[in-house]
Amino acid sequence: GGAVRVLGKDVRGYEPHELRRNFSVVPQDVFLFTGTVLSNVGVADAVPDRARAEEALRRIGALELFEKREGGLDARVDERGQNFSAGERQLLAFARAIYRDAPLLVLDEATASVDSDTEARLQRALEEVMRERTALVIAHRLSTIRAADRIIVFHKGRVVEMGTHDELIAKGAVYARLYRMQFAHEQAVAAERRAHETRSAVG
């Protein structure tokens, strides 16, 4: 029953290709095509716009990183991006979303495949790709969604809470417990890393 509306229009009134044009998606497992950095950022176009791709990479703070590669934006991308790190693949996915410039963005566990250090470096990309567009962010890593206007908490297949980060923390229920657990874990990992770095320096 009811209706799902996208930009005020019932989805049943869209042609599939018309509906898809309104969305950019950044998934957990980024699929890179065999080709170049440029062709992967501008995958929406048969002939990618180099200046537009450079601007997309610049906006997420990654242009210099990819220009350092041999060939720059023409650097080869192997099948599924195997010659790029998880963080680099994720940056290309963010740049792809900015290049596409759709009004609606879906981030589906977009930082789940990277460690917390890499996620911190991706924060600028996250902020930039969500700027001035509606974003639906699906995440278990709560730092990704902390600044969201509205957080919807699912537990055992049901919506159990809804609100801002501060409202849900104050409520002290499911979200607050999850957040405290994740924060404690991240603090423990950071402490262990500092201890390891200290031991390495002494050694």
C-alpha positions as CSV (number, residue, x, y, z in Angstrom):
1,G,0.0,0.0,0.0
2,G,0.9,3.7,-0.2
3,A,3.4,5.2,-2.5
4,V,7.2,5.8,-2.8
5,R,7.9,9.2,-4.3
6,V,11.2,10.4,-5.7
7,L,11.5,14.2,-6.1
8,G,7.7,14.4,-5.5
9,K,6.8,11.9,-8.2
10,D,5.5,8.4,-7.6
11,V,8.1,5.9,-8.8
12,R,5.5,4.1,-10.8
13,G,5.2,7.1,-13.0
14,Y,8.9,7.0,-14.0
15,E,10.5,5.1,-16.9
16,P,13.3,2.9,-15.3
17,H,16.1,4.8,-17.0
18,E,14.6,8.1,-16.0
19,L,14.3,7.0,-12.4
20,R,17.9,5.8,-12.3
21,R,19.3,9.1,-13.6
22,N,18.2,10.7,-10.3
23,F,20.5,8.5,-8.3
24,S,24.2,8.0,-7.6
25,V,25.2,5.0,-5.6
26,V,28.5,4.3,-3.7
27,P,28.4,0.7,-2.6
28,Q,30.5,-1.2,0.0
29,D,32.3,-3.2,-2.7
30,V,33.2,-0.8,-5.4
31,F,33.3,-2.2,-8.9
32,L,36.0,-0.7,-11.1
33,F,36.0,-1.5,-14.8
34,T,39.1,-2.4,-16.8
35,G,40.3,0.9,-18.3
36,T,41.7,4.1,-16.9
37,V,41.2,6.3,-13.8
38,L,39.5,8.8,-16.2
39,S,37.1,6.2,-17.7
40,N,36.1,4.9,-14.2
41,V,35.4,8.3,-12.8
42,G,33.4,9.3,-15.9
43,V,31.8,5.9,-16.4
44,A,28.4,7.6,-17.0
45,D,29.6,9.1,-20.3
46,A,30.8,7.3,-23.4
47,V,33.5,9.9,-23.7
48,P,34.4,11.1,-20.2
49,D,35.0,14.8,-19.7
50,R,38.6,15.1,-18.4
51,A,38.1,18.6,-16.8
52,R,35.0,17.4,-15.0
53,A,36.7,14.3,-13.8
54,E,39.6,16.3,-12.5
55,E,37.3,18.6,-10.7
56,A,35.4,15.7,-9.1
57,L,38.8,14.3,-7.8
58,R,39.9,17.7,-6.6
59,R,36.7,18.2,-4.6
60,I,37.3,15.1,-2.6
61,G,41.0,15.9,-2.1
62,A,42.2,13.0,-4.3
63,L,43.4,14.6,-7.6
64,E,47.0,14.9,-6.5
65,L,47.0,11.3,-5.3
66,F,45.9,9.9,-8.7
67,E,48.0,12.4,-10.7
68,K,51.1,10.9,-8.9
69,R,50.4,7.5,-10.5
70,E,52.3,6.8,-13.7
71,G,50.0,8.1,-16.5
72,G,47.9,10.2,-14.1
73,L,44.2,10.1,-15.0
74,D,45.2,7.8,-17.9
75,A,46.8,5.3,-15.5
76,R,45.6,1.7,-16.1
77,V,42.9,0.2,-14.0
78,D,43.1,-3.6,-13.9
79,E,40.1,-5.9,-13.7
80,R,38.0,-5.0,-10.6
81,G,40.6,-2.4,-9.7
82,Q,43.0,-5.0,-8.2
83,N,45.9,-2.7,-8.7
84,F,44.3,-0.1,-6.3
85,S,43.9,-0.2,-2.6
86,A,40.5,-0.4,-0.9
87,G,40.7,3.3,0.0
88,E,41.7,4.3,-3.5
89,R,38.8,2.4,-5.0
90,Q,36.4,4.0,-2.6
91,L,37.8,7.5,-3.5
92,L,37.1,6.7,-7.2
93,A,33.6,5.7,-6.3
94,F,33.0,9.0,-4.5
95,A,34.5,10.9,-7.4
96,R,32.2,9.0,-9.8
97,A,29.2,10.1,-7.7
98,I,30.3,13.7,-7.9
99,Y,30.9,13.5,-11.6
100,R,27.5,12.0,-12.2
101,D,26.0,14.9,-10.1
102,A,22.6,13.2,-9.5
103,P,20.3,14.9,-7.0
104,L,19.9,11.8,-4.8
105,L,22.8,9.8,-3.3
106,V,22.8,6.3,-1.8
107,L,25.8,5.4,0.3
108,D,25.5,1.6,1.0
109,E,28.0,0.8,3.7
110,A,30.4,3.0,1.7
111,T,33.2,2.9,4.4
112,A,32.7,-0.6,5.7
113,S,35.5,-2.2,3.6
114,V,38.2,0.2,4.9
115,D,39.8,0.5,8.4
116,S,39.0,3.5,10.7
117,D,42.3,5.3,9.7
118,T,41.4,5.2,6.0
119,E,37.8,6.2,6.9
120,A,39.1,9.3,8.6
121,R,41.0,10.2,5.4
122,L,37.8,9.6,3.4
123,Q,35.9,12.0,5.6
124,R,36.4,15.0,3.3
125,A,35.2,12.8,0.4
126,L,32.1,11.8,2.3
127,E,31.3,15.4,3.2
128,E,31.8,16.6,-0.4
129,V,29.8,13.9,-2.1
130,M,26.8,14.6,0.2
131,R,27.0,18.4,-0.2
132,E,23.7,20.0,-1.5
133,R,22.0,16.7,-2.3
134,T,19.7,14.3,-0.5
135,A,21.7,11.3,0.8
136,L,20.4,8.0,2.1
137,V,23.3,6.5,4.2
138,I,23.1,2.8,5.1
139,A,25.8,2.2,7.7
140,H,26.8,0.0,10.7
141,R,29.8,2.3,11.4
142,L,28.1,5.1,13.2
143,S,30.7,7.7,12.7
144,T,29.6,7.8,9.0
145,I,26.1,8.9,9.9
146,R,26.7,11.1,13.0
147,A,26.0,14.4,11.2
148,A,22.8,13.1,9.4
149,D,19.7,15.2,9.8
150,R,17.6,12.1,10.7
151,I,18.9,8.7,11.8
152,I,16.5,5.7,11.5
153,V,17.5,2.8,13.7
154,F,16.6,-0.8,12.6
155,H,16.8,-3.6,15.1
156,K,15.7,-7.2,14.3
157,G,14.0,-6.1,11.1
158,R,12.0,-3.2,12.7
159,V,12.3,0.5,13.0
160,V,12.9,1.1,16.7
161,E,14.2,4.7,16.9
162,M,14.4,7.9,14.9
163,G,16.0,11.2,15.5
164,T,19.3,13.1,15.4
165,H,22.5,11.8,16.8
166,D,22.2,14.0,20.0
167,E,18.6,13.0,20.5
168,L,19.3,9.3,20.2
169,I,22.3,9.5,22.5
170,A,20.1,11.4,25.1
171,K,17.4,8.7,24.8
172,G,20.0,6.1,25.9
173,A,18.4,3.1,24.0
174,V,19.6,1.0,21.1
175,Y,21.5,3.6,19.1
176,A,23.2,5.0,22.2
177,R,24.4,1.5,23.3
178,L,25.7,0.8,19.8
179,Y,27.5,4.1,19.7
180,R,29.2,3.6,23.1
181,M,30.3,0.1,22.1
182,Q,31.8,1.3,18.8
183,F,33.5,4.3,20.4
184,A,35.0,2.1,23.2
185,H,36.3,-0.3,20.5
186,E,37.8,2.5,18.4
187,Q,39.5,3.9,21.5
188,A,41.0,0.5,22.4
189,V,42.3,0.0,18.8
190,A,43.8,3.5,18.8
191,A,45.5,2.9,22.2
192,E,46.9,-0.4,21.0
193,R,48.2,1.2,17.9
194,R,50.0,4.0,19.9
195,A,51.5,1.3,22.2
196,H,52.7,-0.6,19.2
197,E,54.2,2.6,17.7
198,T,56.0,3.3,21.0
199,R,57.4,-0.2,21.2
200,S,58.6,0.0,17.6
201,A,60.3,3.4,18.3
202,V,62.0,2.0,21.4
203,G,63.1,-1.2,19.6
